[in-house]
JSON list of C-alpha atoms in Angstrom, two decimals:
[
{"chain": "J", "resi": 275, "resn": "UNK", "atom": "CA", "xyz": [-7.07, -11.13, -14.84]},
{"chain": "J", "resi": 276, "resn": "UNK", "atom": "CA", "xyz": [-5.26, -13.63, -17.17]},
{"chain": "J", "resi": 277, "resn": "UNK", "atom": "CA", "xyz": [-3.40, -10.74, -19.20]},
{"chain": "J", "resi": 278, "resn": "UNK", "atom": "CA", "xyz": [-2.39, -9.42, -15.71]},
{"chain": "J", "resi": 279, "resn": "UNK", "atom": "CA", "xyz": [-1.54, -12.69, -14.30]},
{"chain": "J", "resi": 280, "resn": "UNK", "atom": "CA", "xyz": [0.87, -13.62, -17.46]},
{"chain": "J", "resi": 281, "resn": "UNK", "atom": "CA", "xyz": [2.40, -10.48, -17.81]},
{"chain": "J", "resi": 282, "resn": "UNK", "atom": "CA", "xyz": [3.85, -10.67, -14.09]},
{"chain": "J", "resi": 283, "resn": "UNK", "atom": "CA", "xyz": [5.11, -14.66, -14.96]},
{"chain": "J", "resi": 284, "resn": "UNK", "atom": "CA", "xyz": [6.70, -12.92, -17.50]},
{"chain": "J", "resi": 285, "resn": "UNK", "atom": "CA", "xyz": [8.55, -10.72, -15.59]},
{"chain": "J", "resi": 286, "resn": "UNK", "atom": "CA", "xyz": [11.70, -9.21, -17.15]},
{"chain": "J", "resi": 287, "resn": "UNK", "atom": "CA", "xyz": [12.49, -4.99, -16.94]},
{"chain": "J", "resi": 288, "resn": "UNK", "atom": "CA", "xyz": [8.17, -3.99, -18.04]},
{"chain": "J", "resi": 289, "resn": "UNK", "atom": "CA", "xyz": [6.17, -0.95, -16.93]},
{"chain": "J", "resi": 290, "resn": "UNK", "atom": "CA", "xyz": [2.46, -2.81, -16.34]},
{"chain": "J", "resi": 291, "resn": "UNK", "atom": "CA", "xyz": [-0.60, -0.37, -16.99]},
{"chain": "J", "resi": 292, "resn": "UNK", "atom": "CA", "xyz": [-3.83, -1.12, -15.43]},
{"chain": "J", "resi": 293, "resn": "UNK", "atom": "CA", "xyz": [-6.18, -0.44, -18.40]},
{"chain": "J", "resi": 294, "resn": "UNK", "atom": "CA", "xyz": [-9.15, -2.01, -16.02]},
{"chain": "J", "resi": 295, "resn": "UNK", "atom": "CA", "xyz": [-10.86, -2.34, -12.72]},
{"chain": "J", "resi": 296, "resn": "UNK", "atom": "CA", "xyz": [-9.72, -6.09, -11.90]},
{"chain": "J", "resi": 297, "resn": "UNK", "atom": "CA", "xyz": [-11.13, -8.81, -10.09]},
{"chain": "J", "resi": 298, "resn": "UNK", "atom": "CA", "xyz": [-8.57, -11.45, -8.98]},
{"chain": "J", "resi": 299, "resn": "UNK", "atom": "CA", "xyz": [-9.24, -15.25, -8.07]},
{"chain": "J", "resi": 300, "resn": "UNK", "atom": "CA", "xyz": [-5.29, -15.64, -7.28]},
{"chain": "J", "resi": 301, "resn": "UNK", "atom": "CA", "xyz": [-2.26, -13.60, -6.84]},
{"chain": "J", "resi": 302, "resn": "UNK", "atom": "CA", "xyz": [-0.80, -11.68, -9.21]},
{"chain": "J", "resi": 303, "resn": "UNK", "atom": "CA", "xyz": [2.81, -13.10, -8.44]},
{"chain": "J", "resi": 304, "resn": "UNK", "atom": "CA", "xyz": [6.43, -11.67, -9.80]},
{"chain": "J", "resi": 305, "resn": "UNK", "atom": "CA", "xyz": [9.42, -13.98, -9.37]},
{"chain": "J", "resi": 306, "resn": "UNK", "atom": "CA", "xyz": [11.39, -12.64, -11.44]},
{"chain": "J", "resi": 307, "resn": "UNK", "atom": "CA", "xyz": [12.85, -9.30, -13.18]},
{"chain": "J", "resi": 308, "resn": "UNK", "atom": "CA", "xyz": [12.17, -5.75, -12.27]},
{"chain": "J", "resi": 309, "resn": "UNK", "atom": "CA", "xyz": [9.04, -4.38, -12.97]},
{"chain": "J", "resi": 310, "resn": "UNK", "atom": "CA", "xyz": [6.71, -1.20, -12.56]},
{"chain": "J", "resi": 311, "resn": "UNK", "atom": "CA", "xyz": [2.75, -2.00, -12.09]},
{"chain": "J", "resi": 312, "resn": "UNK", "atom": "CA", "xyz": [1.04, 1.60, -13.03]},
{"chain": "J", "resi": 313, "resn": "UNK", "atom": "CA", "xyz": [-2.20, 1.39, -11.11]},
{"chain": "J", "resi": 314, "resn": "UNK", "atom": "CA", "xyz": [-4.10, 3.74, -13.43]},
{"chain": "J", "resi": 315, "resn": "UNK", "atom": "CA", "xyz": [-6.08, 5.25, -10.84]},
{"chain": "J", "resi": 316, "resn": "UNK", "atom": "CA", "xyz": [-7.82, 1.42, -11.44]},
{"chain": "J", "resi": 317, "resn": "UNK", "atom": "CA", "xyz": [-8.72, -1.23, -8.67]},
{"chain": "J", "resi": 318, "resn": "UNK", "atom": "CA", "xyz": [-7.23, -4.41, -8.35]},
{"chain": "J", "resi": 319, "resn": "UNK", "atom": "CA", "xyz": [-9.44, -6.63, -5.80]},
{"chain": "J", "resi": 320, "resn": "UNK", "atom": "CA", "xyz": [-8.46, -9.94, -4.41]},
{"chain": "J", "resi": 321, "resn": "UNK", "atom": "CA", "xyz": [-11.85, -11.84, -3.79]},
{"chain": "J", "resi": 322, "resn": "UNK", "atom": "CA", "xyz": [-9.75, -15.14, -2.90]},
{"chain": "J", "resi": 323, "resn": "UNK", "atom": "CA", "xyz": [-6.10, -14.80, -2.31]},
{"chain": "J", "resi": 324, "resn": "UNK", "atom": "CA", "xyz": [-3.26, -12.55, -1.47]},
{"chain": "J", "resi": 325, "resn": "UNK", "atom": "CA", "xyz": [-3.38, -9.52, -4.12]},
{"chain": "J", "resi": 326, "resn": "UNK", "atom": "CA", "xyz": [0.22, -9.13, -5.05]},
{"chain": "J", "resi": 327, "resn": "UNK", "atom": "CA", "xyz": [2.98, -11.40, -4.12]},
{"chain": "J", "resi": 328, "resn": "UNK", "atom": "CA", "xyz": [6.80, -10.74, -4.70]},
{"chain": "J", "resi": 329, "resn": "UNK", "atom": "CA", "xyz": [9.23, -13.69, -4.71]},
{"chain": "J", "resi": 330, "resn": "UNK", "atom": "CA", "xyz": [12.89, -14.76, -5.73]},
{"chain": "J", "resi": 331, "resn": "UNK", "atom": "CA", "xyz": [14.97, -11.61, -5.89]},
{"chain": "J", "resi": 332, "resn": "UNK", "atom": "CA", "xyz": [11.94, -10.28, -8.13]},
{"chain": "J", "resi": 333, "resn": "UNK", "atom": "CA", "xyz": [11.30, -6.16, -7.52]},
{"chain": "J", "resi": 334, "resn": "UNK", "atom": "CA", "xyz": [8.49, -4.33, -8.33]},
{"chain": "J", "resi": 335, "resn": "UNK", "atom": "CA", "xyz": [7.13, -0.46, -8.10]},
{"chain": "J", "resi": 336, "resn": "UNK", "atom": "CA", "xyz": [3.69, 0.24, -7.78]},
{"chain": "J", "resi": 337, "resn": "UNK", "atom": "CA", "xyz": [2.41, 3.59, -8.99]},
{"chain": "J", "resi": 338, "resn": "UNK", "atom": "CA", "xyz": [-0.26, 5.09, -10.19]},
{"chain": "J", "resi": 339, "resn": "UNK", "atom": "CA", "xyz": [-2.59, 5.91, -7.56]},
{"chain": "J", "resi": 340, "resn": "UNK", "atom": "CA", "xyz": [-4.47, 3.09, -7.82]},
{"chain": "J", "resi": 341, "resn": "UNK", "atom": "CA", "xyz": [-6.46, 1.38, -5.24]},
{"chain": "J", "resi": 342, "resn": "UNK", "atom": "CA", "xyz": [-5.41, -2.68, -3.88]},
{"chain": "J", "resi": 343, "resn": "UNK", "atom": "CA", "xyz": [-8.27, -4.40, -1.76]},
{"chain": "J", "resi": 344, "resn": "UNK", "atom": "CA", "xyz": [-8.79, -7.21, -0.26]},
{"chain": "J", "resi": 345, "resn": "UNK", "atom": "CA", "xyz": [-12.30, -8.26, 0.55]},
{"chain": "J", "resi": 346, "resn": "UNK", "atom": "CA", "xyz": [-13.46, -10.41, 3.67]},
{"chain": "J", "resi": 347, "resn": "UNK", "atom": "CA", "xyz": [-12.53, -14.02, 3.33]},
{"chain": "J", "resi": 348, "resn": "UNK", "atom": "CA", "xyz": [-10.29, -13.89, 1.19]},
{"chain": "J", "resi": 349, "resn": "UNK", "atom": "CA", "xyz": [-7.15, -14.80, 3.23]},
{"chain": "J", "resi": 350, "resn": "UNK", "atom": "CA", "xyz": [-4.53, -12.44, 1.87]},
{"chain": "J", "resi": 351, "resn": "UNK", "atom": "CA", "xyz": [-2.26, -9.64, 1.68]},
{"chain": "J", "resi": 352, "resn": "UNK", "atom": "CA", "xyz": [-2.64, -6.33, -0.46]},
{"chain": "J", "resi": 353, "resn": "UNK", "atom": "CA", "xyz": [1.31, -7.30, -0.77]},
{"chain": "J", "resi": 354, "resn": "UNK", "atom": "CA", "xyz": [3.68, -9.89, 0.23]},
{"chain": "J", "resi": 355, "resn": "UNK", "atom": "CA", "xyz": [7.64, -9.71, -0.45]},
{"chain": "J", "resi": 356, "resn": "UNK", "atom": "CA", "xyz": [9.28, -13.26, 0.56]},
{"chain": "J", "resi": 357, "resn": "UNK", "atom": "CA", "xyz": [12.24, -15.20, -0.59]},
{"chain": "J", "resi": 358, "resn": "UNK", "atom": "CA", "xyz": [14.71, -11.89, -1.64]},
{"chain": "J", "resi": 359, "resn": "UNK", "atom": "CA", "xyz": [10.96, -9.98, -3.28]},
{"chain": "J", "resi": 360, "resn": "UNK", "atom": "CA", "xyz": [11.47, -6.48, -2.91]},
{"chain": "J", "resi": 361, "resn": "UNK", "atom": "CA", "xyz": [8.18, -4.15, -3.25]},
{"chain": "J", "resi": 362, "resn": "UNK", "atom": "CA", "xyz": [8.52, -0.38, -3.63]},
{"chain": "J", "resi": 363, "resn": "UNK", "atom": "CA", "xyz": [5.27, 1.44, -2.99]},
{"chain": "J", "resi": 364, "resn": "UNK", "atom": "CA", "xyz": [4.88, 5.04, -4.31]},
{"chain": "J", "resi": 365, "resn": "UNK", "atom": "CA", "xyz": [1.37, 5.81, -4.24]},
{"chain": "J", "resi": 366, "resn": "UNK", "atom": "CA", "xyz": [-2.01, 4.39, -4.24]},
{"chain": "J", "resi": 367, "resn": "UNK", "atom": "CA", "xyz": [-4.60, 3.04, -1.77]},
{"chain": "J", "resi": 368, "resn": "UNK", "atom": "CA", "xyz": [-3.83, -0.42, 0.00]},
{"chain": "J", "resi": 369, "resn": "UNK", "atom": "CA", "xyz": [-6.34, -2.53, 2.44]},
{"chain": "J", "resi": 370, "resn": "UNK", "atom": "CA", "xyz": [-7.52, -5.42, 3.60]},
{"chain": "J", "resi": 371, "resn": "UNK", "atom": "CA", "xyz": [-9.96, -7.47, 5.87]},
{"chain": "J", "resi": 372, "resn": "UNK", "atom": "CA", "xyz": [-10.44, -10.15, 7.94]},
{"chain": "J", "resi": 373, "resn": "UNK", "atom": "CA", "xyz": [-10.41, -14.11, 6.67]},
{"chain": "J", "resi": 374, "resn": "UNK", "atom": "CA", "xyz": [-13.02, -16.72, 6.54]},
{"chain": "J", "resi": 375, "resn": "UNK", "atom": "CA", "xyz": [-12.60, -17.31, 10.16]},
{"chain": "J", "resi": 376, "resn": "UNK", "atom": "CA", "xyz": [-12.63, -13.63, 11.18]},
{"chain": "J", "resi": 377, "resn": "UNK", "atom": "CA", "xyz": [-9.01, -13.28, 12.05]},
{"chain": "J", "resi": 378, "resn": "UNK", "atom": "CA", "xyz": [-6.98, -10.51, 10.63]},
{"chain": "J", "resi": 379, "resn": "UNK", "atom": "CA", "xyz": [-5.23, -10.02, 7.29]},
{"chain": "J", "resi": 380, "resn": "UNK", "atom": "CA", "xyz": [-2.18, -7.85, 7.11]},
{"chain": "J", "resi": 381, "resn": "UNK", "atom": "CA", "xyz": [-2.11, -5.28, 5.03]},
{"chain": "J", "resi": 382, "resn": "UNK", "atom": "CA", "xyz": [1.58, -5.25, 3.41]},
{"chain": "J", "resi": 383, "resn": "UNK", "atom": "CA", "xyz": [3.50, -8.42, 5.01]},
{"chain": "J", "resi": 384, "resn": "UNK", "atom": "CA", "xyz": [7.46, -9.19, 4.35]},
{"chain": "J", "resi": 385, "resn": "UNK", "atom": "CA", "xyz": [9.05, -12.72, 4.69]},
{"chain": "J", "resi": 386, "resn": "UNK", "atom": "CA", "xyz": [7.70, -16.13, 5.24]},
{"chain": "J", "resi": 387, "resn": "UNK", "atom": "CA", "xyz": [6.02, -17.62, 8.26]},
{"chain": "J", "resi": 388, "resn": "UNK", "atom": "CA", "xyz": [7.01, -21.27, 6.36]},
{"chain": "J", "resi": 389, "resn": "UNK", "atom": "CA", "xyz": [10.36, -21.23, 6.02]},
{"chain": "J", "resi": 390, "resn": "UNK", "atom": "CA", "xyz": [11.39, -18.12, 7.16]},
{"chain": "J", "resi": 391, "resn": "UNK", "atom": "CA", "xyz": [12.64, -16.40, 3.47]},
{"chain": "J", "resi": 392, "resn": "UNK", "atom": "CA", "xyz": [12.88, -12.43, 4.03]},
{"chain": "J", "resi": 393, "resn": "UNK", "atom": "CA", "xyz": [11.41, -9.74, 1.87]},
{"chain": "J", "resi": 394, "resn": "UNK", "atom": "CA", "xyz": [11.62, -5.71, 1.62]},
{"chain": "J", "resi": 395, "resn": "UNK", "atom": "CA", "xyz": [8.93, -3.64, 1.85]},
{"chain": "J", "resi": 396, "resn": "UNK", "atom": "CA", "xyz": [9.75, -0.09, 0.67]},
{"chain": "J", "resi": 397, "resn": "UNK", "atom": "CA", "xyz": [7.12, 2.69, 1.35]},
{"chain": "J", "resi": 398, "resn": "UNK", "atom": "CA", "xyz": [7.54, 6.53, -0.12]},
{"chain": "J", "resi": 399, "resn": "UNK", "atom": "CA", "xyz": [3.80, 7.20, 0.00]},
{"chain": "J", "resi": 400, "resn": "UNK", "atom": "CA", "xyz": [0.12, 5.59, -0.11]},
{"chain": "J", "resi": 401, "resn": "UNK", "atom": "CA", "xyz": [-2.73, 5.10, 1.84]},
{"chain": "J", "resi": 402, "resn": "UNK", "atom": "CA", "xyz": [-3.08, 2.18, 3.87]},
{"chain": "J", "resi": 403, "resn": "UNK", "atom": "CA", "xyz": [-6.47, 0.99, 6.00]},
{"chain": "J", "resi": 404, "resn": "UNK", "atom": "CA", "xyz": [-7.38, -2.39, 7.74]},
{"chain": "J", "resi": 405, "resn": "UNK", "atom": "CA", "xyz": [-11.12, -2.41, 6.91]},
{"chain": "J", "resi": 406, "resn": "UNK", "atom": "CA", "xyz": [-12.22, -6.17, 9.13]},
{"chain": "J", "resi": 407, "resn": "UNK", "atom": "CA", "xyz": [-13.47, -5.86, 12.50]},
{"chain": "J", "resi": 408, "resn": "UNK", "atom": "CA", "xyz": [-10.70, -7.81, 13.98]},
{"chain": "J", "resi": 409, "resn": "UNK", "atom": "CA", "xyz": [-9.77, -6.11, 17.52]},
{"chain": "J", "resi": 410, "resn": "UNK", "atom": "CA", "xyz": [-5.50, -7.00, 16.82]},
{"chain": "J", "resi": 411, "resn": "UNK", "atom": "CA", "xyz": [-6.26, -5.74, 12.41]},
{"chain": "J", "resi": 412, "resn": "UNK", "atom": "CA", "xyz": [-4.56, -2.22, 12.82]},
{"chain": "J", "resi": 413, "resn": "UNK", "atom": "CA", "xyz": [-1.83, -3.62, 15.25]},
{"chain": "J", "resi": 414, "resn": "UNK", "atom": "CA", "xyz": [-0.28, -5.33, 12.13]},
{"chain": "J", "resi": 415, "resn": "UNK", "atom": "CA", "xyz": [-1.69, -3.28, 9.28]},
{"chain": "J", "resi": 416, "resn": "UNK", "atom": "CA", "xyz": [2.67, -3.59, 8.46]},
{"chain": "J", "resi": 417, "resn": "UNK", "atom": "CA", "xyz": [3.98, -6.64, 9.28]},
{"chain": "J", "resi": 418, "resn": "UNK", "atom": "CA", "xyz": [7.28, -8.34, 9.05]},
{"chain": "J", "resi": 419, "resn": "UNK", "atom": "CA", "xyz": [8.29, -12.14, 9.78]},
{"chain": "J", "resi": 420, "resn": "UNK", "atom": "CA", "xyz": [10.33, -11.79, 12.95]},
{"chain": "J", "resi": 421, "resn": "UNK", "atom": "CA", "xyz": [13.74, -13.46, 13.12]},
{"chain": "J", "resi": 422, "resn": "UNK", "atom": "CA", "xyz": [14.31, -12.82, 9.32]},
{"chain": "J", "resi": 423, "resn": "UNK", "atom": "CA", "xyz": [16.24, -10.14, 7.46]},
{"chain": "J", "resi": 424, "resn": "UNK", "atom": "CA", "xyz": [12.83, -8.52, 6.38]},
{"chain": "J", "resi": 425, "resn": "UNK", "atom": "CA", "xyz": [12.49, -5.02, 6.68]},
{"chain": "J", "resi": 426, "resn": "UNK", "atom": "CA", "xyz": [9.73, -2.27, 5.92]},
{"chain": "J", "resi": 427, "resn": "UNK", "atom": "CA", "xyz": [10.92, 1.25, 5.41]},
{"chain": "J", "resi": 428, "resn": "UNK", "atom": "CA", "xyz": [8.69, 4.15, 5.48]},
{"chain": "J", "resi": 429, "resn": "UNK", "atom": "CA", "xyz": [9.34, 7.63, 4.04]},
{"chain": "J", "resi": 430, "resn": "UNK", "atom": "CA", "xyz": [6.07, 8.63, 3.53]},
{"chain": "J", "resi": 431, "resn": "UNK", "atom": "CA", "xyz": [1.94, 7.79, 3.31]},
{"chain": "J", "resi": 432, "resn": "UNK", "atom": "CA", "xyz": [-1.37, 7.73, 5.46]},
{"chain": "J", "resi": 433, "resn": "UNK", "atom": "CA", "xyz": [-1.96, 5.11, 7.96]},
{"chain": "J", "resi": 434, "resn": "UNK", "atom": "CA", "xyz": [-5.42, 4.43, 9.85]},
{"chain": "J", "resi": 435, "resn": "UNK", "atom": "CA", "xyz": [-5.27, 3.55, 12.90]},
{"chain": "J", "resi": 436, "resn": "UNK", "atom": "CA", "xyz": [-1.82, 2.89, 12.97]},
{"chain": "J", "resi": 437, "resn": "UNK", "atom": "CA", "xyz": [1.46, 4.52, 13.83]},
{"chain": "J", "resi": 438, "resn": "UNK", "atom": "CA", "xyz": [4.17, 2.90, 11.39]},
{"chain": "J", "resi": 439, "resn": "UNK", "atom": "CA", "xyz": [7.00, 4.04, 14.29]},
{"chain": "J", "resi": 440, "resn": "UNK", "atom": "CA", "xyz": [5.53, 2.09, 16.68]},
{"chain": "J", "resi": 441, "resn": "UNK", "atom": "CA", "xyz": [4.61, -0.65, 15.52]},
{"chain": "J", "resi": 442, "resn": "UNK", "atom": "CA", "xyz": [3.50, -4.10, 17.93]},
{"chain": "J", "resi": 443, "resn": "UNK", "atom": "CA", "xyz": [3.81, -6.60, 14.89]},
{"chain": "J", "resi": 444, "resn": "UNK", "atom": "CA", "xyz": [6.64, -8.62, 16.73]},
{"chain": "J", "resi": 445, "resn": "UNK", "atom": "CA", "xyz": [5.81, -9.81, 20.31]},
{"chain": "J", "resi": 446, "resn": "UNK", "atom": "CA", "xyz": [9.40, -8.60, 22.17]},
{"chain": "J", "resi": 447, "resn": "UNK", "atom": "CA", "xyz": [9.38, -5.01, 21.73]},
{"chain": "J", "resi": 448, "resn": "UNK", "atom": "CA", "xyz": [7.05, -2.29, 19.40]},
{"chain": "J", "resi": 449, "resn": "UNK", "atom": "CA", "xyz": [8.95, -2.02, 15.90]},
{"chain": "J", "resi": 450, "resn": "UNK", "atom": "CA", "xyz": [9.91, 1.80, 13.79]},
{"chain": "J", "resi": 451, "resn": "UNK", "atom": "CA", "xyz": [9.47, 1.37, 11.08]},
{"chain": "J", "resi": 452, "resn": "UNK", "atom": "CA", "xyz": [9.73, 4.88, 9.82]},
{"chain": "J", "resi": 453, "resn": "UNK", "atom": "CA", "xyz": [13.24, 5.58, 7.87]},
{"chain": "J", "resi": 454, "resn": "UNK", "atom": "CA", "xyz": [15.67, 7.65, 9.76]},
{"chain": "J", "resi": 455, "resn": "UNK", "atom": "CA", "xyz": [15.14, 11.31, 8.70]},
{"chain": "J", "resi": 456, "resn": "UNK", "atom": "CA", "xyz": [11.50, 10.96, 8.77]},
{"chain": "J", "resi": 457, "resn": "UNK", "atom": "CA", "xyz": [8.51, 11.44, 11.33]},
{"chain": "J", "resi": 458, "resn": "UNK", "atom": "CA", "xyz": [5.32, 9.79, 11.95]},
{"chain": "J", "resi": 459, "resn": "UNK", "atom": "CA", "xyz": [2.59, 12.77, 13.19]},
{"chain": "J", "resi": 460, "resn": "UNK", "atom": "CA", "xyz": [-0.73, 11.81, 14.59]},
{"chain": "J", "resi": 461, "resn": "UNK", "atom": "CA", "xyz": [-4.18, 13.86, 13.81]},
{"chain": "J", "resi": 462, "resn": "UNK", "atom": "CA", "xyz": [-7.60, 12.98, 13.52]},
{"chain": "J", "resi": 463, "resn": "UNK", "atom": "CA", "xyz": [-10.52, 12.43, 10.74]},
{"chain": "J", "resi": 464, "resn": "UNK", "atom": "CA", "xyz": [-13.95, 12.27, 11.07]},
{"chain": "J", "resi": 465, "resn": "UNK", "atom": "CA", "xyz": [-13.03, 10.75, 14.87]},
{"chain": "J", "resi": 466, "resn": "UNK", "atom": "CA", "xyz": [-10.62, 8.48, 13.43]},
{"chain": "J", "resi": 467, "resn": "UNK", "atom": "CA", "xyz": [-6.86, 8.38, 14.42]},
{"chain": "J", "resi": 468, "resn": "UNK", "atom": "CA", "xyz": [-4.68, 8.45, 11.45]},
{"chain": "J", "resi": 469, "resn": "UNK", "atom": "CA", "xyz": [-0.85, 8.64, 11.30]},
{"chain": "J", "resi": 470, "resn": "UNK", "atom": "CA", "xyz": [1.04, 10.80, 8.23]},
{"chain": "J", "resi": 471, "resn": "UNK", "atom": "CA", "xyz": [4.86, 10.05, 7.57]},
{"chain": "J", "resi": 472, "resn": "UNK", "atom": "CA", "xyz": [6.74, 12.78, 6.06]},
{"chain": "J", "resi": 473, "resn": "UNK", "atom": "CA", "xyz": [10.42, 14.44, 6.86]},
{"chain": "J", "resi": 474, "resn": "UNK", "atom": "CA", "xyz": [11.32, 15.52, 9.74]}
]
């Protein structure tokens, strides 16, 4: 966790490699530089925080087919992008759970709820579950901070319970967030709805 943790202060233009299943006791947060986190096919798991958090103009790409989890209680995001962060997600598996109070955690989140900063969320592929028992979890499994210039574009990836083009995260009207070109197409596993994005 510490190597992980000062390698992201560090920031700068780094490719990351995951050389071990982590457990993290706070976010691994980039504020700075452009960076690629190579997942490894490792876990990363937030026991008492957000997992990744992406801040000040900072980008990152996450690769690697890797898994990012959240466990119950700990009060955080698999991702956050706020204040100009931009995240980039090509792969992997992304979830989270419910807090210490039983409310839900969203999954990938962009902007600020405190001071209203924006981020961008950027999607090509993945697999993304809300694993709490929260009845509004897979309403917001994306979320974005409404009024703000955040955004969440989707090109591709799996999505339980959860249709990224129709999406109810802001209260005035349901939210696409599928790119234009692309299609969100609903089928079924193991009685579970589940929602693939791929061109149209």
């Amino acid at each position: 966790e510490y190597d992980l943790i000062v390698k992201f202060k560090q920031g700068g233009t780094q490719t990351i490699v995951l050389e071990s299943g982590v457990e993290l006791t706070q976010p691994l947060t980039l504020t700075e530089g452009n960076v690629i986190l190579d997942l490894n096919s490792k876990t990363i798991t937030a026991s008492n925080s957000d997992a990744i958090v992406v801040a000040n103009d900072a980008q990152l790409t996450i690769t690697g087919n890797g898994i990012v989890q959240v466990q119950k209680g700990a009060n955080g995001c698999a991702v956050w992008a706020h204040h100009g962060g931009q995240v980039t997600i090509e792969n992997g598996t992304f979830s989270t759970n419910d807090d210490a109070d039983g409310d839900r955690c969203d999954c990938i989140y962009a902007g600020s709820t405190a001071d209203m900063s924006f981020g961008t969320i950027i999607i090509n592929g993945g697999t993304f579950k809300y694993d709490g028992e929260n009845a509004e979890g897979h309403k917001f499994l994306l979320n974005k901070k409404d009024n703000t210039e955040s955004s969440i574009s989707v090109t591709g990836g799996k999505y339980y319970k959860f249709d990224p083009a129709i999406s109810y995260g802001e209260p005035n009207a349901p939210v696409n967030f599928v790119a234009e070109g692309y299609k969100s197409t609903e089928s079924e596993e193991e009685g579970v709805k589940v929602y693939t994005v791929s061109k149209e």
